[in-house]
PDB file of C-alpha atoms and ligand atoms in Angstrom:
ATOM      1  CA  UNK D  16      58.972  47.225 -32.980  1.00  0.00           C
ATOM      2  CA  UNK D  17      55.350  45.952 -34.128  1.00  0.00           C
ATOM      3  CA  UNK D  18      53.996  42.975 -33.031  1.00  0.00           C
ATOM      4  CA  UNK D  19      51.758  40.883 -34.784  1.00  0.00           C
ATOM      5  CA  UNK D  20      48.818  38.356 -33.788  1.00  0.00           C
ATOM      6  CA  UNK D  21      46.490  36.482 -35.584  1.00  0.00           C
ATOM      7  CA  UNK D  22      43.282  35.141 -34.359  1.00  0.00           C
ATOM      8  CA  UNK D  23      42.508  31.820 -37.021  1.00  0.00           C
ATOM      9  CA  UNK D  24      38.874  30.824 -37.352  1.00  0.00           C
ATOM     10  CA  UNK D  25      36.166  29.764 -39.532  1.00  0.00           C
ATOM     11  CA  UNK D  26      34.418  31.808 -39.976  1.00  0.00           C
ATOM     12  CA  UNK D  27      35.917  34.561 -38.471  1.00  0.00           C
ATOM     13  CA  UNK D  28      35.097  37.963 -40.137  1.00  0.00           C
ATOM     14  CA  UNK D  29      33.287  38.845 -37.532  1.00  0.00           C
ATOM     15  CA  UNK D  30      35.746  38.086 -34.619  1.00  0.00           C
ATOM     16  CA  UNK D  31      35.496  41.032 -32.456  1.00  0.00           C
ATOM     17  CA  UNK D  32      39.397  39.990 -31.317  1.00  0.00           C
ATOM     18  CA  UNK D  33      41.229  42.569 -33.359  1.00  0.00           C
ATOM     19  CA  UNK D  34      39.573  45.504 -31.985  1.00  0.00           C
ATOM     20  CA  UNK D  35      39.553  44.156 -28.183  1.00  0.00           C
ATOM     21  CA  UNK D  36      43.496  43.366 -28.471  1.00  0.00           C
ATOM     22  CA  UNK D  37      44.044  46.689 -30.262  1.00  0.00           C
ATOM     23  CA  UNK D  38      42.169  48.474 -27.466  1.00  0.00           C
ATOM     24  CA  UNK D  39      44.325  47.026 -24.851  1.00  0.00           C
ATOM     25  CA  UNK D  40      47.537  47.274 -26.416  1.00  0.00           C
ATOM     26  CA  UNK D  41      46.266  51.177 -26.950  1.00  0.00           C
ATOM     27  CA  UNK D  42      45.835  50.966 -22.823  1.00  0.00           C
ATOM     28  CA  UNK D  43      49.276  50.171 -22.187  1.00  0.00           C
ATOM     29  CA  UNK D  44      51.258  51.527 -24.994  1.00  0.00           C
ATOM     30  CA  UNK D  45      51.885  49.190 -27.356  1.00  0.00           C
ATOM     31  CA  UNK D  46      52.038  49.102 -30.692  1.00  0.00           C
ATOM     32  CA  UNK D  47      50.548  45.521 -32.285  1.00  0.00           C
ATOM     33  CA  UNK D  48      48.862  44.463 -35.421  1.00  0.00           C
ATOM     34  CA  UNK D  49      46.580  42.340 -34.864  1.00  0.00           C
ATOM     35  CA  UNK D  50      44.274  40.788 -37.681  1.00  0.00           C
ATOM     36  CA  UNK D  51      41.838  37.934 -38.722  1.00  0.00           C
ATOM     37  CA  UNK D  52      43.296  34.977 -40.096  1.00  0.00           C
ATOM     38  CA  UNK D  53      40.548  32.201 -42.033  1.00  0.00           C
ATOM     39  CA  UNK D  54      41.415  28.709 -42.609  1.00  0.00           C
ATOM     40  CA  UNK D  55      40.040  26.142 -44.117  1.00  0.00           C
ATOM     41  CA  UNK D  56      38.342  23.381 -42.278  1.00  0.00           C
ATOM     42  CA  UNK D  57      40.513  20.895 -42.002  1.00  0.00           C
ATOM     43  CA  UNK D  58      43.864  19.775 -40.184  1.00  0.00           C
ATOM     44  CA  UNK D  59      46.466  20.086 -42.699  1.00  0.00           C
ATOM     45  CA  UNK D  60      45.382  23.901 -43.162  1.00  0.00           C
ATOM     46  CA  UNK D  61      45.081  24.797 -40.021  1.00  0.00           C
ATOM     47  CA  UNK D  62      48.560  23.529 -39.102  1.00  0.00           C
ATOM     48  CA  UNK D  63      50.100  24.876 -42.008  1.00  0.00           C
ATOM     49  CA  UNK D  64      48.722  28.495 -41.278  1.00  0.00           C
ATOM     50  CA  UNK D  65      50.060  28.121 -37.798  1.00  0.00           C
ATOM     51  CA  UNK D  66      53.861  27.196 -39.098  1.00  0.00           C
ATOM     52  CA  UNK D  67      53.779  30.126 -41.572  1.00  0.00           C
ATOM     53  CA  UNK D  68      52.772  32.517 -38.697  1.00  0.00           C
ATOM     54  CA  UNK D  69      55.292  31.757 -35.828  1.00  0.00           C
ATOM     55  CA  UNK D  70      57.941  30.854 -38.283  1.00  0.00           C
ATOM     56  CA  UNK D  71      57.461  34.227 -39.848  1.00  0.00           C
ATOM     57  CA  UNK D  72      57.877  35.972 -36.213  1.00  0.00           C
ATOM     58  CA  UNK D  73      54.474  36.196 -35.276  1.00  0.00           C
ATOM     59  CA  UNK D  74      54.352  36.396 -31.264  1.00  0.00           C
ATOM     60  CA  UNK D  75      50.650  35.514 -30.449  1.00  0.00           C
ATOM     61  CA  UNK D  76      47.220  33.235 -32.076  1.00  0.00           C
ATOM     62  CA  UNK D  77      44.434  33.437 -30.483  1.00  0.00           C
ATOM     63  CA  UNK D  78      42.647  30.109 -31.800  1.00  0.00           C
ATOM     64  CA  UNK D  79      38.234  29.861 -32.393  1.00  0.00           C
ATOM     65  CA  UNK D  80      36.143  27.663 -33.837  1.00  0.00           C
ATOM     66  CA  UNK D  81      36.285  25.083 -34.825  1.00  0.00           C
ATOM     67  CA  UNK D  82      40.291  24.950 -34.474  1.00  0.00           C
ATOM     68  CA  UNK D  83      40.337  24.735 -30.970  1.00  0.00           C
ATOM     69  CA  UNK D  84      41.224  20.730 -30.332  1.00  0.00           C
ATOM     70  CA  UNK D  85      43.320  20.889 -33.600  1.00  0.00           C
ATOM     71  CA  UNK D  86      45.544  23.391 -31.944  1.00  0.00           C
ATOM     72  CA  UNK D  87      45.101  20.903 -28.798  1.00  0.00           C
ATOM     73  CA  UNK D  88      46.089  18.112 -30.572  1.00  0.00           C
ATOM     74  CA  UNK D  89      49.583  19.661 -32.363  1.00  0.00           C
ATOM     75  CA  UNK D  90      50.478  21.301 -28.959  1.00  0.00           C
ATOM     76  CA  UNK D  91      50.289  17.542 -27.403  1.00  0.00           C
ATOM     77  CA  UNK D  92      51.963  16.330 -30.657  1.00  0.00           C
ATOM     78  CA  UNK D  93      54.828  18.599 -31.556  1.00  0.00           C
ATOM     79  CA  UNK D  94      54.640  21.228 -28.171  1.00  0.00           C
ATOM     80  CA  UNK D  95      53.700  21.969 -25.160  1.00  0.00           C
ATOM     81  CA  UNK D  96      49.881  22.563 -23.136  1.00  0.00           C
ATOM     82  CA  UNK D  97      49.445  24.224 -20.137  1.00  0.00           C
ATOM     83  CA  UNK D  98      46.904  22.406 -17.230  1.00  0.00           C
ATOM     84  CA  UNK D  99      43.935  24.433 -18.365  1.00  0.00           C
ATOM     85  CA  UNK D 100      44.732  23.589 -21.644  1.00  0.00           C
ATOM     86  CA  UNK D 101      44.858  20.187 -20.487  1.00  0.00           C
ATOM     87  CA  UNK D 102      41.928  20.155 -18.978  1.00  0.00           C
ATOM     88  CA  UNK D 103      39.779  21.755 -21.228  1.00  0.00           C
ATOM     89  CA  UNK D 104      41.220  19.401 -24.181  1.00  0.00           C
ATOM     90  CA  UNK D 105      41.303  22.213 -26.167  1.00  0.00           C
ATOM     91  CA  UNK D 106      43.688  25.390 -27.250  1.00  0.00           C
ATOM     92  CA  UNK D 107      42.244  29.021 -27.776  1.00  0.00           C
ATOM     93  CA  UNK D 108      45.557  30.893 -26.956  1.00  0.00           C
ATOM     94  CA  UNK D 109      49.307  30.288 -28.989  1.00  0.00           C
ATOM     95  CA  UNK D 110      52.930  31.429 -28.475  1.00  0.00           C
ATOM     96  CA  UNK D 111      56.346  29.766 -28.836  1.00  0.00           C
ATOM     97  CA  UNK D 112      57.999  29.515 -25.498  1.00  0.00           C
ATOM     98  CA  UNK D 113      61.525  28.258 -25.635  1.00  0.00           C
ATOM     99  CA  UNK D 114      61.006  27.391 -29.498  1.00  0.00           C
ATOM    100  CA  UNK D 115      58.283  25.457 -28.685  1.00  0.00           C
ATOM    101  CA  UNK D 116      54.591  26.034 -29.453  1.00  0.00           C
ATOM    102  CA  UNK D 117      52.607  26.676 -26.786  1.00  0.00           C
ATOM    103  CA  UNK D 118      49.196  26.098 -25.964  1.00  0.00           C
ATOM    104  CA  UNK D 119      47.190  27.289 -23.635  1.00  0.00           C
ATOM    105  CA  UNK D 120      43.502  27.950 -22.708  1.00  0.00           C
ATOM    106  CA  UNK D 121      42.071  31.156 -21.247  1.00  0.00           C
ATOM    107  CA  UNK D 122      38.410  30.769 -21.574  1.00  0.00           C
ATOM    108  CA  UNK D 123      37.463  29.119 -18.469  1.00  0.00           C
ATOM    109  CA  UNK D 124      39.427  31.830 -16.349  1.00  0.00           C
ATOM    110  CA  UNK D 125      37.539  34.745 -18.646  1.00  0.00           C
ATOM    111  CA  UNK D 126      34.243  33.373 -16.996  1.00  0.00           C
ATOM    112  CA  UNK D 127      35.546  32.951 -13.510  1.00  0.00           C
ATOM    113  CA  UNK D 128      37.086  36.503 -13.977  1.00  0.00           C
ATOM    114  CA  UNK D 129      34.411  38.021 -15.190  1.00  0.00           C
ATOM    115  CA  UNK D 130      31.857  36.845 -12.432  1.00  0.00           C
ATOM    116  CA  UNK D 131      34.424  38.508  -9.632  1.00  0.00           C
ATOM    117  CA  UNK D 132      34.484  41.172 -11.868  1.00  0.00           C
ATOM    118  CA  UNK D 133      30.639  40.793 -10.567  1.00  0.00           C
ATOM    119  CA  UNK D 134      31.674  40.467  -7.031  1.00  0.00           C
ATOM    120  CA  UNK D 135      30.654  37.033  -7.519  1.00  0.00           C
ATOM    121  CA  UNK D 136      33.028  34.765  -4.894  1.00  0.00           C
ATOM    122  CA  UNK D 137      32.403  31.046  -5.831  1.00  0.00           C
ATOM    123  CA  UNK D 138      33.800  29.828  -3.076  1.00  0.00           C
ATOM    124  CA  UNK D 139      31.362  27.163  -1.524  1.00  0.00           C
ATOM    125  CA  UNK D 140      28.928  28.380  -3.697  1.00  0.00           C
ATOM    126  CA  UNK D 141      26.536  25.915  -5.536  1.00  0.00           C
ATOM    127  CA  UNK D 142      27.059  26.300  -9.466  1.00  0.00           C
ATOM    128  CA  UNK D 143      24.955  24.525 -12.103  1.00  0.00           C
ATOM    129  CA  UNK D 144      26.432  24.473 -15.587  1.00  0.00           C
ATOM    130  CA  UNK D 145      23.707  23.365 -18.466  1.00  0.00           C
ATOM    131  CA  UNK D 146      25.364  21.467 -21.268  1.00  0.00           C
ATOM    132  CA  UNK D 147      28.364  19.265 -21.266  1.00  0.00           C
ATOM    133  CA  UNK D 148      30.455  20.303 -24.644  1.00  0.00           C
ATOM    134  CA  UNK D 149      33.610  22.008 -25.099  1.00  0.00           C
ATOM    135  CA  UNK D 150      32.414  25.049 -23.190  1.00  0.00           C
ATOM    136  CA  UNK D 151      31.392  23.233 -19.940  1.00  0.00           C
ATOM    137  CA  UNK D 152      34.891  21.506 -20.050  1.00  0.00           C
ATOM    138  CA  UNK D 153      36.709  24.655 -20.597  1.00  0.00           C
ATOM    139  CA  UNK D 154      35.453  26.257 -16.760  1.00  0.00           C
ATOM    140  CA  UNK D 155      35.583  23.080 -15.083  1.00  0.00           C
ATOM    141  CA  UNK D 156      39.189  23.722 -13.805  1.00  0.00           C
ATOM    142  CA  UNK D 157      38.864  27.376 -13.193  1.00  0.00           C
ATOM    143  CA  UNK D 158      35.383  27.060 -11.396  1.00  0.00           C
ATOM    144  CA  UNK D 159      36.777  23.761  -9.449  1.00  0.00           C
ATOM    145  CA  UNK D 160      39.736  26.636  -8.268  1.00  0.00           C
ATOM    146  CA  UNK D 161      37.541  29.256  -7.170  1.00  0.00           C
ATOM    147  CA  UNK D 162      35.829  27.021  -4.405  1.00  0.00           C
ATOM    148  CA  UNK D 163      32.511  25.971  -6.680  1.00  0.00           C
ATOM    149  CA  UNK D 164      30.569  23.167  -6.239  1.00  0.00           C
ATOM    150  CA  UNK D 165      29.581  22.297  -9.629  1.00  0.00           C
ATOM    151  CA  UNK D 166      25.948  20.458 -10.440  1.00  0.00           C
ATOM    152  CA  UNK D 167      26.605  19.519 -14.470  1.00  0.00           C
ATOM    153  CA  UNK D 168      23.111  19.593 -16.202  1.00  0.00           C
ATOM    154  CA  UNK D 169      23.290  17.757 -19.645  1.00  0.00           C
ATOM    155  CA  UNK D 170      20.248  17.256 -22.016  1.00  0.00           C
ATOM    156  CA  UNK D 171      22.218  13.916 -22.881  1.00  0.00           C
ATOM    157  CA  UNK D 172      22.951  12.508 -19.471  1.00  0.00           C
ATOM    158  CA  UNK D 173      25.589   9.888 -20.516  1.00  0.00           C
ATOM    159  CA  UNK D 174      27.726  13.495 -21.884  1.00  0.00           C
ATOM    160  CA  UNK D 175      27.498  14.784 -18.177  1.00  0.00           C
ATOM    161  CA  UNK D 176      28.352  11.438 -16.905  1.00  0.00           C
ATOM    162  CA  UNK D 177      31.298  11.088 -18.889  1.00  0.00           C
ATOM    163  CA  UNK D 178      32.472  15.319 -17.668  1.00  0.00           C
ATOM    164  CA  UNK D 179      32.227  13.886 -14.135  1.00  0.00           C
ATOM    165  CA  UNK D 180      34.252  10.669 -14.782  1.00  0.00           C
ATOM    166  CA  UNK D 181      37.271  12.669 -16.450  1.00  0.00           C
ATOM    167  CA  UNK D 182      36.952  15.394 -14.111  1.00  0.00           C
ATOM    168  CA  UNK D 183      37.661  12.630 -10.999  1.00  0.00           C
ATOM    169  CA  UNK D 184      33.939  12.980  -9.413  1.00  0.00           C
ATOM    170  CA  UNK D 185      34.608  16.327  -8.250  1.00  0.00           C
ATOM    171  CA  UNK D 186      31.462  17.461 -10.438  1.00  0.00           C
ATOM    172  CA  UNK D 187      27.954  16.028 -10.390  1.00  0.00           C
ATOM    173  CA  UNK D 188      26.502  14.634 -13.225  1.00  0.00           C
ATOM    174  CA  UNK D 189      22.724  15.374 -13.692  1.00  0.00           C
ATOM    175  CA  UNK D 190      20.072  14.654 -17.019  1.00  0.00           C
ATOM    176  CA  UNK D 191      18.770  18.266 -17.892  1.00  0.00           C
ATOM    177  CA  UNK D 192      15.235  17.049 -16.932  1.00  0.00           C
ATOM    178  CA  UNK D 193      16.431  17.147 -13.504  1.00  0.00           C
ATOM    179  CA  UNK D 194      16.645  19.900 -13.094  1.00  0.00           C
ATOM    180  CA  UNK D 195      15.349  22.021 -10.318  1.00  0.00           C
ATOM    181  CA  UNK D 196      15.712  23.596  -6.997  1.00  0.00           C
ATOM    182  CA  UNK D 197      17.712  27.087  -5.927  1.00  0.00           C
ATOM    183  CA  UNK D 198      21.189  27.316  -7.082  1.00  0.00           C
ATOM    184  CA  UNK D 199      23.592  30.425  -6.275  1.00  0.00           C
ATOM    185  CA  UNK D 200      24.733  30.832  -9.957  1.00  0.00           C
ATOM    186  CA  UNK D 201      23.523  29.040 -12.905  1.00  0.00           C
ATOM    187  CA  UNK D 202      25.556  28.992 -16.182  1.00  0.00           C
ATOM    188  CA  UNK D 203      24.319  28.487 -19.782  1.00  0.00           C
ATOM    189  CA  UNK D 204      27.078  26.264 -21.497  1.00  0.00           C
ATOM    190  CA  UNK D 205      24.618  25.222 -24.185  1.00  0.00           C
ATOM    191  CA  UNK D 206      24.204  26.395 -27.842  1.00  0.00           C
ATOM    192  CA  UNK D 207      20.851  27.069 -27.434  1.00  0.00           C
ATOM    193  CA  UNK D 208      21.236  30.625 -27.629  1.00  0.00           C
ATOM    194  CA  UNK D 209      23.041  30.519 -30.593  1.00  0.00           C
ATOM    195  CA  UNK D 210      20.988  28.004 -32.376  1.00  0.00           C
ATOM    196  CA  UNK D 211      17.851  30.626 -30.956  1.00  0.00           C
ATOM    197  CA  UNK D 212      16.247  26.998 -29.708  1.00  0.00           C
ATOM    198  CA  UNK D 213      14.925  27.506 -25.961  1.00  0.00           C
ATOM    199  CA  UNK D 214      15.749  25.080 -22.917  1.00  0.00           C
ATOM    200  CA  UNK D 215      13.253  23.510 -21.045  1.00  0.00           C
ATOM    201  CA  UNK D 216      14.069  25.075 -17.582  1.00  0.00           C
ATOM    202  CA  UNK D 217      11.122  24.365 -15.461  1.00  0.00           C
ATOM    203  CA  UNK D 218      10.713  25.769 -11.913  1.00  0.00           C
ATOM    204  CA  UNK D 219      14.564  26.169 -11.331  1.00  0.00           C
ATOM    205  CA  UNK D 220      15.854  29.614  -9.411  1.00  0.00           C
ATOM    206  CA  UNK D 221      19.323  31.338  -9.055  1.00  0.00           C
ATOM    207  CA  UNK D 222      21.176  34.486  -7.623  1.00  0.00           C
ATOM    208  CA  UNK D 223      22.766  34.957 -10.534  1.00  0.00           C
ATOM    209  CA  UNK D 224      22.332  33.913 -14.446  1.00  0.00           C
ATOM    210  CA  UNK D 225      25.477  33.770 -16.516  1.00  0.00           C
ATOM    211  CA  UNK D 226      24.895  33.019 -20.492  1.00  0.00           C
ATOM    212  CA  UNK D 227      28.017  32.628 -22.148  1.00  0.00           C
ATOM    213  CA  UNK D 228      26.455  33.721 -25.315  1.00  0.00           C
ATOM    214  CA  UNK D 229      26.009  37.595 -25.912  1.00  0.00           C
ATOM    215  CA  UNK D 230      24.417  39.829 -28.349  1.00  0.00           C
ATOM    216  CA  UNK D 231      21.216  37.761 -29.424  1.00  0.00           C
ATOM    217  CA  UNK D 232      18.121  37.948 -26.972  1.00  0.00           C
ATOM    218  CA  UNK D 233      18.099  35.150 -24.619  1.00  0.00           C
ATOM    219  CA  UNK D 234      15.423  32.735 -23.699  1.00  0.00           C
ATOM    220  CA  UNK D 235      17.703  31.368 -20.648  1.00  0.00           C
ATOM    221  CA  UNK D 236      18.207  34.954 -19.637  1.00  0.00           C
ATOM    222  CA  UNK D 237      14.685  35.619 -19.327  1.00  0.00           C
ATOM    223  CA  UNK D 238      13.532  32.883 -17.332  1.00  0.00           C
ATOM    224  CA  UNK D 239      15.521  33.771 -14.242  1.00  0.00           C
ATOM    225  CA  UNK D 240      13.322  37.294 -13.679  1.00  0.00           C
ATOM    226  CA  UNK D 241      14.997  37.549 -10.652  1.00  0.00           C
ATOM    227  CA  UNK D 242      18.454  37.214 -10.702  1.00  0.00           C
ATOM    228  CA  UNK D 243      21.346  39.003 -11.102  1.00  0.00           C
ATOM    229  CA  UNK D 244      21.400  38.164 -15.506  1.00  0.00           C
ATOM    230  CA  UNK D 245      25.242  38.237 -16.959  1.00  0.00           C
ATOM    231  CA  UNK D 246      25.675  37.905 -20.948  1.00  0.00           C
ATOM    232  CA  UNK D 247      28.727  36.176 -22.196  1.00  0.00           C
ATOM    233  CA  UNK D 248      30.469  39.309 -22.925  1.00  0.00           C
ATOM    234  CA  UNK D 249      32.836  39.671 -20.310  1.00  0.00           C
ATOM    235  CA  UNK D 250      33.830  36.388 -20.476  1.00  0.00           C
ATOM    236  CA  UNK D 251      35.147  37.244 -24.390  1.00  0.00           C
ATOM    237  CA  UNK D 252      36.841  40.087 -22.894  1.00  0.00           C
ATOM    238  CA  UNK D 253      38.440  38.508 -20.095  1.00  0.00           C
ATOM    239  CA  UNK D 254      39.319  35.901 -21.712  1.00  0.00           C
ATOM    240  CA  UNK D 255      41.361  37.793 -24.333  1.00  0.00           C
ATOM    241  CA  UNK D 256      42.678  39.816 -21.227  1.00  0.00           C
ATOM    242  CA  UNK D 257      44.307  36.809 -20.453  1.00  0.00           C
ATOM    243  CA  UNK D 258      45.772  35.628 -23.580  1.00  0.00           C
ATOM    244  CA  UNK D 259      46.874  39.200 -23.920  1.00  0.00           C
ATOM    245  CA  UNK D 260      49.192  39.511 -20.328  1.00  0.00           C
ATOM    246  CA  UNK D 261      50.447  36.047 -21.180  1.00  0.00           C
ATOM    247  CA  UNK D 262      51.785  37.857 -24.717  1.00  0.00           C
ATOM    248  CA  UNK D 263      53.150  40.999 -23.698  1.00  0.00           C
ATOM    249  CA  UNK D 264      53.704  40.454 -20.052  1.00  0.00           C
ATOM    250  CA  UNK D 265      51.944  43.740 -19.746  1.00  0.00           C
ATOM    251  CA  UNK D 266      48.644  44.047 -17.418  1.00  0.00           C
ATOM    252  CA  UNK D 267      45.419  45.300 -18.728  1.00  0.00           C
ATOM    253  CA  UNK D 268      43.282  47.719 -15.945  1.00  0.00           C
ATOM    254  CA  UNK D 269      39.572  46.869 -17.151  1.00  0.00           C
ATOM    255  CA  UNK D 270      38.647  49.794 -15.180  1.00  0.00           C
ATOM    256  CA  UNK D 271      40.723  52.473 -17.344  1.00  0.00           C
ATOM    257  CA  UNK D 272      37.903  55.139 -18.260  1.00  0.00           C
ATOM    258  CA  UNK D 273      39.619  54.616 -22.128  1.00  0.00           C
ATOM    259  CA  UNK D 274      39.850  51.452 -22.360  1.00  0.00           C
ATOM    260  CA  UNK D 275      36.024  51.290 -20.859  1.00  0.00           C
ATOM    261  CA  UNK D 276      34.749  53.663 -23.519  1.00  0.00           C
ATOM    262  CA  UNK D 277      36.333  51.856 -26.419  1.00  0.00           C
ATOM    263  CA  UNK D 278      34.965  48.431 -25.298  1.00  0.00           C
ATOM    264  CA  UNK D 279      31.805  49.509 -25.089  1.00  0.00           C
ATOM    265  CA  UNK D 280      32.130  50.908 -28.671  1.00  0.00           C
ATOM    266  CA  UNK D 281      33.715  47.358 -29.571  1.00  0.00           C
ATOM    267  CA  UNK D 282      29.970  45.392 -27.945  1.00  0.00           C
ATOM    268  CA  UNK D 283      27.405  47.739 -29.574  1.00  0.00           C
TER     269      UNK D 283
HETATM  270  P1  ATR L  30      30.346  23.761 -27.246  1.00  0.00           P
HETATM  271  O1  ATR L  30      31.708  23.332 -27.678  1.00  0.00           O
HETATM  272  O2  ATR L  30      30.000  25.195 -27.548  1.00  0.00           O
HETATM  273  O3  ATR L  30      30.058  23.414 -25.827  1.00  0.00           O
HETATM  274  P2  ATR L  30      29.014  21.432 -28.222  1.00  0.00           P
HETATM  275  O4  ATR L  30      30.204  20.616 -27.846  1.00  0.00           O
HETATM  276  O5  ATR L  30      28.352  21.208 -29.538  1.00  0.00           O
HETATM  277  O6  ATR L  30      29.334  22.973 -28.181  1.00  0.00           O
HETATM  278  O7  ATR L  30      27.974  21.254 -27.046  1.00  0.00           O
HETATM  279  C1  ATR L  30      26.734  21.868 -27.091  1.00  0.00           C
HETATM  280  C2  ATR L  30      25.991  21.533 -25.777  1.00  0.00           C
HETATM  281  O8  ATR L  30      24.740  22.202 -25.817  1.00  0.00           O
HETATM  282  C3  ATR L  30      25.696  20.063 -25.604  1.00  0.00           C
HETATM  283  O9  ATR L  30      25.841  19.746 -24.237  1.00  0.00           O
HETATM  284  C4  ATR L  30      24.230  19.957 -26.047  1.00  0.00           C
HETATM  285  O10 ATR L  30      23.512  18.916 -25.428  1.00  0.00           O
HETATM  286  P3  ATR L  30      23.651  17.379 -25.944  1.00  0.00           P
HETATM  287  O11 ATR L  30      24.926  16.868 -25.351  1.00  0.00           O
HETATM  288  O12 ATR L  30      22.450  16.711 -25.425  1.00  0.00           O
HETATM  289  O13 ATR L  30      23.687  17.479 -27.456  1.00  0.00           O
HETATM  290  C5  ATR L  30      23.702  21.272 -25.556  1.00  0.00           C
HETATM  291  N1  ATR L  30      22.494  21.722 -26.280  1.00  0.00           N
HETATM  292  C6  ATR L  30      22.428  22.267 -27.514  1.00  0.00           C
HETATM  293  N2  ATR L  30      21.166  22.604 -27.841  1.00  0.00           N
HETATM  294  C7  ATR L  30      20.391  22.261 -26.766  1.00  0.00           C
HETATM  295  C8  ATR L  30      19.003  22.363 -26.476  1.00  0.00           C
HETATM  296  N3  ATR L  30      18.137  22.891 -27.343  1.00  0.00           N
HETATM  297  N4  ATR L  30      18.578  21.900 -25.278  1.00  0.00           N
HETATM  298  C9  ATR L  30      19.445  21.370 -24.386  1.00  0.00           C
HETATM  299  N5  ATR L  30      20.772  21.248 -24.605  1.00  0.00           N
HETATM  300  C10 ATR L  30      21.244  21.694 -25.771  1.00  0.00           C
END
């Protein structure tokens, strides 16, 4: 039987999704179709394209921008939100799950995954995040489980503040001017690299330098000469890794020589 997923942005023709889930359904044996959904920007579309897909007997939505705290919102509304979800206030992975929609978010795990995929252990480690936006509030949780303490480095301090009230104090909240010092990882939360604006990063040094972004040169990368530098692309594929076992109860093996040669395919 053929199962179908959607992944609903906008824009979204260039969602490398399709050809990451059909590579791992290839990896275990399944047959899925799996295809780009776009939607209009606004609420009443969105939720709308999500009723005609699970009522239809779609199993799985992967959900981008800028749908993500829409699909947050109708899970609180109508359905049900798992703690990441919570956490993150925000939705980038559907299913129903005893009728019920079901939202859940994977993105934050994707990054912690894909830095032990690094033999990166967090634990005790000190982490500084730069920004303070959906993307920061995604890895909270998951770094906050994996031992990390977090340093939260905002360009708008009162943004930072705000991530540490929510988040109990168990972050610290810092003005990006501040920044400075050695840190074991550093993470680049901002959209700077998408937006191709630098970020004033002064003298500060790190083991390891994570940009979530990938595929566009990056100034953030560049400043930390001596680190170990990560791009943002195993965190997309980890992420839908995730999303993916949660479908199909299946496990993906990210070390299959196939599956290896066909995501490499997938990034260039
Ligand atoms: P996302 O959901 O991807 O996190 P966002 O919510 O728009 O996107 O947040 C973008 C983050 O990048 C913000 O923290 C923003 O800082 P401000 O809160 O001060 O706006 C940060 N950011 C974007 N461009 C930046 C730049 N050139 N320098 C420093 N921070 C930047």
């Amino acid at each position: 039987m053929m199962h179908h997923f959607i992944v609903i942005g906008n824009p979204i023709s260039h969602s490398k999704s399709p050809a990451i889930h059909t590579a791992f359904a290839q990896s275990v044996g399944l047959n899925i179709s799996y295809q780009r959904q776009f939607c209009p920007n606004d609420f009443d579309s969105f939720k709308a394209v999500i009723e005609a897909f699970f009522c239809g007997g779609g199993v799985g939505a992967n959900i981008t921008l800028p749908f993500k705290e829409m699909a947050f919102d109708i899970c609180q509304t109508h359905g049900l939100l798992s703690h990441h979800a919570r956490s993150a206030g925000a939705v980038n992975t559907l299913m129903l799950k005893d009728g019920k929609l079901f939202g859940d978010n994977t993105d934050g795990r994707g990054l912690v995954a894909d830095l032990n995929a690094h033999d990166i252990d967090l634990q005790g480690k000190k982490v500084a995040i730069l920004g303070a936006g959906g993307a920061t509030r995604g890895a909270i949780l998951p770094l906050l489980e994996s031992g990390a303490d977090i340093f939260v480095y905002n360009r708008t301090p009162d943004k930072a503040k705000q991530l540490a009230t929510d988040f109990h104090h168990q972050i610290s909240p810092y003005p990006l001017s501040d920044l400075s010092g050695h840190f074991d990882v550093i993470i680049n939360a901002t959209s700077a690299t998408t937006t191709g604006q630098t970020l004033d990063l002064g003298s500060v040094s790190s083991d390891v330098a994570y940009d979530m972004m990938y595929g566009k040169p990056s100034a953030f990368l560049n400043h930390f000469k001596n680190a170990q530098q990560i791009d943002g692309f195993g965190m997309l594929i980890n992420q839908a890794k995730l999303s993916f076992e949660l479908w199909t109860a299946k496990q993906i093996d990210l070390t299959q020589e196939n599956l290896i040669k066909s995501l490499i395919k997938i990034r260039q």
